[in-house]
C-alpha positions as a printed NumPy array, in Angstrom:
array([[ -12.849,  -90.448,   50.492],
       [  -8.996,  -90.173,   49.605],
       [  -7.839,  -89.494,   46.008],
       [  -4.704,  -89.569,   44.764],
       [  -2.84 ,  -87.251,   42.898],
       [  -2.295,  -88.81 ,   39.007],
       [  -0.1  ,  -86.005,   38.197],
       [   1.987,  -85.476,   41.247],
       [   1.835,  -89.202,   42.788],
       [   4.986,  -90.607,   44.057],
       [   4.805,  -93.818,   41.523],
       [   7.105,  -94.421,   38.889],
       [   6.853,  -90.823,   36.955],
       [   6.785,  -92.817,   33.392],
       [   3.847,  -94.047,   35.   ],
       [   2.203,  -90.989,   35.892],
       [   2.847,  -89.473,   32.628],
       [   0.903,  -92.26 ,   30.721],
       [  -1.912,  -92.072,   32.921],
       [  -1.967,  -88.444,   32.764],
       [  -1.777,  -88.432,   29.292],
       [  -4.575,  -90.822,   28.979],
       [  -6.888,  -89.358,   31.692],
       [  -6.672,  -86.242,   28.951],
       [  -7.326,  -88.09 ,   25.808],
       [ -10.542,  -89.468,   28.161],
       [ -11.383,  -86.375,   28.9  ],
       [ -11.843,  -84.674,   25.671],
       [ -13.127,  -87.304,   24.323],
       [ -16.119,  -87.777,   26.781],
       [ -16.838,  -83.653,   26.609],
       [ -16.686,  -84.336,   22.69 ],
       [ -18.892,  -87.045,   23.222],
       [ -21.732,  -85.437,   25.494],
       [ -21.753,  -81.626,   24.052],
       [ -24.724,  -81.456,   22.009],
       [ -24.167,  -78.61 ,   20.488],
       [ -23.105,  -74.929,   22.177],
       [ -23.93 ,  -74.553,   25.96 ],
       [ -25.478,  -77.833,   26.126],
       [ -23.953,  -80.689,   28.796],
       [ -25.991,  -83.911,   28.424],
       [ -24.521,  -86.788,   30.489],
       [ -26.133,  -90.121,   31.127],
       [ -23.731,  -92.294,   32.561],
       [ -23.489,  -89.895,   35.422],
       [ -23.209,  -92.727,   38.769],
       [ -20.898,  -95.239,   36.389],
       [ -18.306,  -92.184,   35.943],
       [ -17.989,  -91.712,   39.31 ],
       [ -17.569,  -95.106,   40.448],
       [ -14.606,  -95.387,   37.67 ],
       [ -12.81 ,  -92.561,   39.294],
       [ -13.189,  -90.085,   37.03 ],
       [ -14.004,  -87.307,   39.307],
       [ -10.967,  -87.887,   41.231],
       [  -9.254,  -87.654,   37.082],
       [ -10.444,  -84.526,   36.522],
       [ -10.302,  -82.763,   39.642],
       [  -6.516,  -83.707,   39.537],
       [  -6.155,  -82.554,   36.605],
       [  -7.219,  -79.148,   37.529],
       [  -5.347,  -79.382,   40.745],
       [  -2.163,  -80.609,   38.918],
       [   0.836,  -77.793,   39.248],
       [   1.608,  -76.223,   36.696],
       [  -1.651,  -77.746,   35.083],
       [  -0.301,  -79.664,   32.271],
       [  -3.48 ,  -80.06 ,   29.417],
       [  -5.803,  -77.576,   28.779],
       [  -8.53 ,  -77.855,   31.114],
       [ -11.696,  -77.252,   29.548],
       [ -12.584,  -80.937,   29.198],
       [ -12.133,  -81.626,   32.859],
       [ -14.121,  -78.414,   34.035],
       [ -16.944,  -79.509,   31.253],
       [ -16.886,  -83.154,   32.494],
       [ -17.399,  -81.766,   36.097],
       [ -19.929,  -79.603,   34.954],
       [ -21.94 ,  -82.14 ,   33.567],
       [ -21.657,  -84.814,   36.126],
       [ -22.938,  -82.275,   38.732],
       [ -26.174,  -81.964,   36.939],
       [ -28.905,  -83.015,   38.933],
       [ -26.603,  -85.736,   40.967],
       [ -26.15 ,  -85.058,   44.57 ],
       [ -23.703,  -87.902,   44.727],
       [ -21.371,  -86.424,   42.67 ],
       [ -21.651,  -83.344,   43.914],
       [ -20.885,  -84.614,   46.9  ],
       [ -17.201,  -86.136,   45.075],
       [ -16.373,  -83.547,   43.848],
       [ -16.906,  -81.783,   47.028],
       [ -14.792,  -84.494,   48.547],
       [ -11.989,  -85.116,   46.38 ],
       [ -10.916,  -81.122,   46.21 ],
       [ -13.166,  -80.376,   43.57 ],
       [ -13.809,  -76.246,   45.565],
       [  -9.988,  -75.651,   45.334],
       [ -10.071,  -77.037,   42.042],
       [ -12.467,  -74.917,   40.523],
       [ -11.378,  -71.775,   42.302],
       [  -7.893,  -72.226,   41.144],
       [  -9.25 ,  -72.785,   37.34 ],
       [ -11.622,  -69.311,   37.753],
       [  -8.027,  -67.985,   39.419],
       [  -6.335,  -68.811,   36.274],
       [  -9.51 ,  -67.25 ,   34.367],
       [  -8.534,  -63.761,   35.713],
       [  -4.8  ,  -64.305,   34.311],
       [  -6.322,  -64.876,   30.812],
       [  -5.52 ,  -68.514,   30.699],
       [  -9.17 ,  -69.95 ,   30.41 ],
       [ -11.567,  -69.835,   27.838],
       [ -14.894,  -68.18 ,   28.59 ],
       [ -16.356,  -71.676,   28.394],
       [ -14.679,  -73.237,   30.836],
       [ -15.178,  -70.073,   33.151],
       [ -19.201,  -70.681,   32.745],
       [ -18.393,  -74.157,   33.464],
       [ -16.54 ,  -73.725,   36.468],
       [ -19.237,  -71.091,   38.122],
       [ -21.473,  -73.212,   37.418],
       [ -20.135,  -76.19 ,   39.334],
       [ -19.651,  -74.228,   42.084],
       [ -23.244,  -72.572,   42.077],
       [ -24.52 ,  -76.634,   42.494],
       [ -21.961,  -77.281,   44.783],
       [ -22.947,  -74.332,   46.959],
       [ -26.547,  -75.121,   46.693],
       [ -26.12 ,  -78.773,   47.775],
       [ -24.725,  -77.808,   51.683],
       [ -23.608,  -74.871,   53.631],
       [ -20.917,  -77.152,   54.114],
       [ -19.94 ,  -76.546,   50.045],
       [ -20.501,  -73.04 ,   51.054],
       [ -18.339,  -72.457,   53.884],
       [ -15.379,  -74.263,   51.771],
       [ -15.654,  -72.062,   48.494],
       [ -14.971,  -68.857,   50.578],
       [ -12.07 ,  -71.002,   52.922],
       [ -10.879,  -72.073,   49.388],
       [ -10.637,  -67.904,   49.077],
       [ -13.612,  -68.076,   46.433],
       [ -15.589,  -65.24 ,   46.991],
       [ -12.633,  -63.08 ,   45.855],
       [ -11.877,  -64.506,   42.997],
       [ -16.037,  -65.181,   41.828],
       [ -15.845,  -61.544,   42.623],
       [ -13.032,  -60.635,   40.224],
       [ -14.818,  -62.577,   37.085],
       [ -17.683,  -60.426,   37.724],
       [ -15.819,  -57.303,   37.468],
       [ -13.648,  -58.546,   34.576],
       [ -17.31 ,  -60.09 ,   32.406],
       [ -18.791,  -57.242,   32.853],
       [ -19.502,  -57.299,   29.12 ],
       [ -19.537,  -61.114,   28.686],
       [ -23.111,  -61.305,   29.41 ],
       [ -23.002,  -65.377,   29.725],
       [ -20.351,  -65.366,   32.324],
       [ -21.129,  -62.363,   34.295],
       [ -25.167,  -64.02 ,   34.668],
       [ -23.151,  -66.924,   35.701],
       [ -20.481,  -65.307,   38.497],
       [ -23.703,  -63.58 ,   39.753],
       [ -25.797,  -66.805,   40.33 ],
       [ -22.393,  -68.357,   41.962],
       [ -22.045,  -65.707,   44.356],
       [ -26.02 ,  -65.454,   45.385],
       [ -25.256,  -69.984,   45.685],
       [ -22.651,  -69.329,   48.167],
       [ -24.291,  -66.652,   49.932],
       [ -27.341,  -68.058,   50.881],
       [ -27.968,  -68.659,   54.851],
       [ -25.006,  -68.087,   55.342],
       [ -23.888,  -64.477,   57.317],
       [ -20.106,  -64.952,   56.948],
       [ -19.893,  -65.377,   53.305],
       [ -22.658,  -62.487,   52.874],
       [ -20.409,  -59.819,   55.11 ],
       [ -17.179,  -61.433,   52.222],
       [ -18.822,  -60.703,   49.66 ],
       [ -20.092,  -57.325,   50.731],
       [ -16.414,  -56.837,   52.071],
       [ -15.276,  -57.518,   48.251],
       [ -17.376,  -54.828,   46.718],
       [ -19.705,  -57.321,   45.185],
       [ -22.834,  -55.56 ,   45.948],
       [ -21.991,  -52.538,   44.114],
       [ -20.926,  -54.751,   40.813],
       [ -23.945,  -56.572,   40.829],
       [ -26.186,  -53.576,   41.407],
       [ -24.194,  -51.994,   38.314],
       [ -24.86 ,  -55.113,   36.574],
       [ -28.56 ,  -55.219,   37.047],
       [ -28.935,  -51.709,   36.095],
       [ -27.204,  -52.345,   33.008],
       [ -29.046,  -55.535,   31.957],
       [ -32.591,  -53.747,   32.667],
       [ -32.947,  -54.457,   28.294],
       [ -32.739,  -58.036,   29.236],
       [ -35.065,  -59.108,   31.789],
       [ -34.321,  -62.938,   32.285],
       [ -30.38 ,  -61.63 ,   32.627],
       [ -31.23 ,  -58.997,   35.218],
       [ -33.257,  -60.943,   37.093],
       [ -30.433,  -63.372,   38.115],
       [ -28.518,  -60.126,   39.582],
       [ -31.51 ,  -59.165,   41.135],
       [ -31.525,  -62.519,   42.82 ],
       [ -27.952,  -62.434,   43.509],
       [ -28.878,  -59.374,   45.43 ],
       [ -31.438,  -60.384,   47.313],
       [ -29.216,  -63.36 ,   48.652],
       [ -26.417,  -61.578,   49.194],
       [ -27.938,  -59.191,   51.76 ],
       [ -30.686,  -61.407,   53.394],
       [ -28.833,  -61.483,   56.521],
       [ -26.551,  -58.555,   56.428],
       [ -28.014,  -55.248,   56.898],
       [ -24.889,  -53.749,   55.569],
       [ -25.137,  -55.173,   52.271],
       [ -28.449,  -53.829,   52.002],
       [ -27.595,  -50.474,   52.777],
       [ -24.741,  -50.751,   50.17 ],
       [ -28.07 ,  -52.095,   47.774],
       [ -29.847,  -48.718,   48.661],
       [ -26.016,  -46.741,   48.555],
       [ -25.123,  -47.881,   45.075],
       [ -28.915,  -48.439,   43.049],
       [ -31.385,  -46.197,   44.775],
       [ -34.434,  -47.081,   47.53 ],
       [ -36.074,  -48.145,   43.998],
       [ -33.624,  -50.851,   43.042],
       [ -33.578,  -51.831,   47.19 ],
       [ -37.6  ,  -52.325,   47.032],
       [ -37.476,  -54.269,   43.85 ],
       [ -34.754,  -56.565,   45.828],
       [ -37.39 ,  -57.19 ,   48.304],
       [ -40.028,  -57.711,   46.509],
       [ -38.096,  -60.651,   44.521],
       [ -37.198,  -61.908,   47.867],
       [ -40.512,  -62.191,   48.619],
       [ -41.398,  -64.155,   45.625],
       [ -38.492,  -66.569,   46.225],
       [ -39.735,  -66.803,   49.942],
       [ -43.361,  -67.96 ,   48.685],
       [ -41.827,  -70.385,   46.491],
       [ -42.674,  -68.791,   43.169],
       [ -40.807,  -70.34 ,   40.434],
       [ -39.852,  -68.899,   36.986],
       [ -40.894,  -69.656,   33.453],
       [ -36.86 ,  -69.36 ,   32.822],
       [ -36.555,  -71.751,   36.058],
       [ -38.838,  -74.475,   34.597],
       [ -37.234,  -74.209,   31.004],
       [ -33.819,  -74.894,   32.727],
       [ -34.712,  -77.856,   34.802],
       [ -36.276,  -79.427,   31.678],
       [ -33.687,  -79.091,   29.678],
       [ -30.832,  -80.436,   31.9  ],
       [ -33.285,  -83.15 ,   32.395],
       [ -32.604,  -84.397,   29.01 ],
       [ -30.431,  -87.78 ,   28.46 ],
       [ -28.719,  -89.058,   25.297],
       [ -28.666,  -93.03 ,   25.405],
       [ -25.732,  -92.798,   22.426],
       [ -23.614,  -90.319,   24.939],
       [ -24.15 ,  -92.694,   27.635],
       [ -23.078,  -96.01 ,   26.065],
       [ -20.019,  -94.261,   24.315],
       [ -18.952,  -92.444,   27.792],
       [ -19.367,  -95.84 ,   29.447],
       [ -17.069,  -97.711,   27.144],
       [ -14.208,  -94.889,   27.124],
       [ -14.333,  -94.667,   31.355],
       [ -14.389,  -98.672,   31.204],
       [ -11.455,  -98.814,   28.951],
       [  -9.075,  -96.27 ,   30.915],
       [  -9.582,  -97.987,   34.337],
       [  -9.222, -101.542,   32.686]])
């Protein structure tokens, strides 16, 4: 799949500035449409959005230099189409969508995104890096590890985000030795070990470092050594044993509450988000 550009095209630039301008209005509009209430990303009209193009909308958007909207309706969009829709997550992959979403966490660390559309991005990128080692390979090409590994360090008192940078960074590092001996080259380890010790209070929050930890160093002795270095042979054992449970296919209460809940549709969200895609591409 080819996309083009909408901001940087070659067409007639009065063009391009309409379109732009009303791939934006779309965009808020549909994020307006489908957030049902804080935190929540219910989207519905998931396959008809990406047959109108409006991956390749918002990933150009986000891709667009200097970026010329805000971009926390085209990360949120993203966000939501990913949900449980390995098609799209394969468009996104496609059409950019890593460099995209690397560039907006990039622009995170400068202070120029909203802690919302940080989550959002990390956790495009966690689906996108569960879906293929292929997805995997190109966030830390796209020089993603770095930069996951900055928002870590810089929420490490945003709860939300930091639980979210953690998950990303176990997504990308799982079966896969090069982007485990990255992120154990980044210091990564060592701010996720600090992160689990400090979340010990919270034990649904810790145990998504804990995780993180465990896939970080499945294949790289080194990181687990820096796991024993940094935490203690206790913190290492507790590692393993969590790796064990993942290796038996244990699931969480916490994991079944989240796939049930982004299993929810909204038939109002999906007629309205319809109608607005139809009417853009008209």
């Amino acid at each position: 799949m080819t996309t083009r550009n909408f901001f940087t095209g070659s067409e007639n630039r009065s063009h391009v500035r309409w379109l732009g301008n009303r791939c934006t209005v779309l965009l808020t509009d549909v994020w307006t449409t489908v957030r049902c209430g804080p935190g929540s990303l219910l989207v519905t009209a998931q396959d008809e959005v990406r047959s109108m193009h409006g991956i390749e909308a918002a990933v150009d958007l986000l891709l667009a230099d200097p970026c010329p909207v805000p971009t926390d309706a085209a990360t949120h969009l993203l966000a939501a189409l990913a949900q449980d829709n390995s098609r799209n997550v394969v468009g996104i992959e496609r059409c950019s969508g890593v460099q995209a979403l690397v560039d907006t966490l990039r622009r995170g660390l400068q202070g120029e995104e909203e802690d919302a559309v940080i989550v959002a991005a990390l956790s495009t990128l966690t689906r996108l890096a569960q879906h293929s080692r292929h997805c995997r390979d190109a966030v830390r090409l796209a020089g993603g590890v770095s930069v996951i590994t900055g928002t870590l360090a810089a929420c490490s008192s945003r709860l939300e985000a930091a639980g979210e940078a953690a998950a990303c960074l176990g997504a990308v590092a799982t079966e896969n030795l090069e982007n485990q001996v990255a992120i154990g080259e980044d210091g990564a380890v060592e701010l996720l070990v600090r992160a689990a010790e400090a979340s010990s209070g919270c034990r649904g929050l810790q145990q998504r470092f804990l995780s993180a930890l465990w896939s970080v160093s499945r294949l790289h002795p080194h990181n687990r050594m820096r796991i024993e270095e940094a935490g203690g042979a206790a913190l290492l054992q507790e590692v393993n044993q969590l790796g064990e449970l993942h290796d038996r296919g244990s699931t969480s209460p916490l994991a079944l509450l989240s796939a049930a809940t982004i299993g929810f549709l909204c038939y109002e969200a999906c007629r309205e988000l319809y109608a607005q895609v139809r009417a853009l591409f008209a």
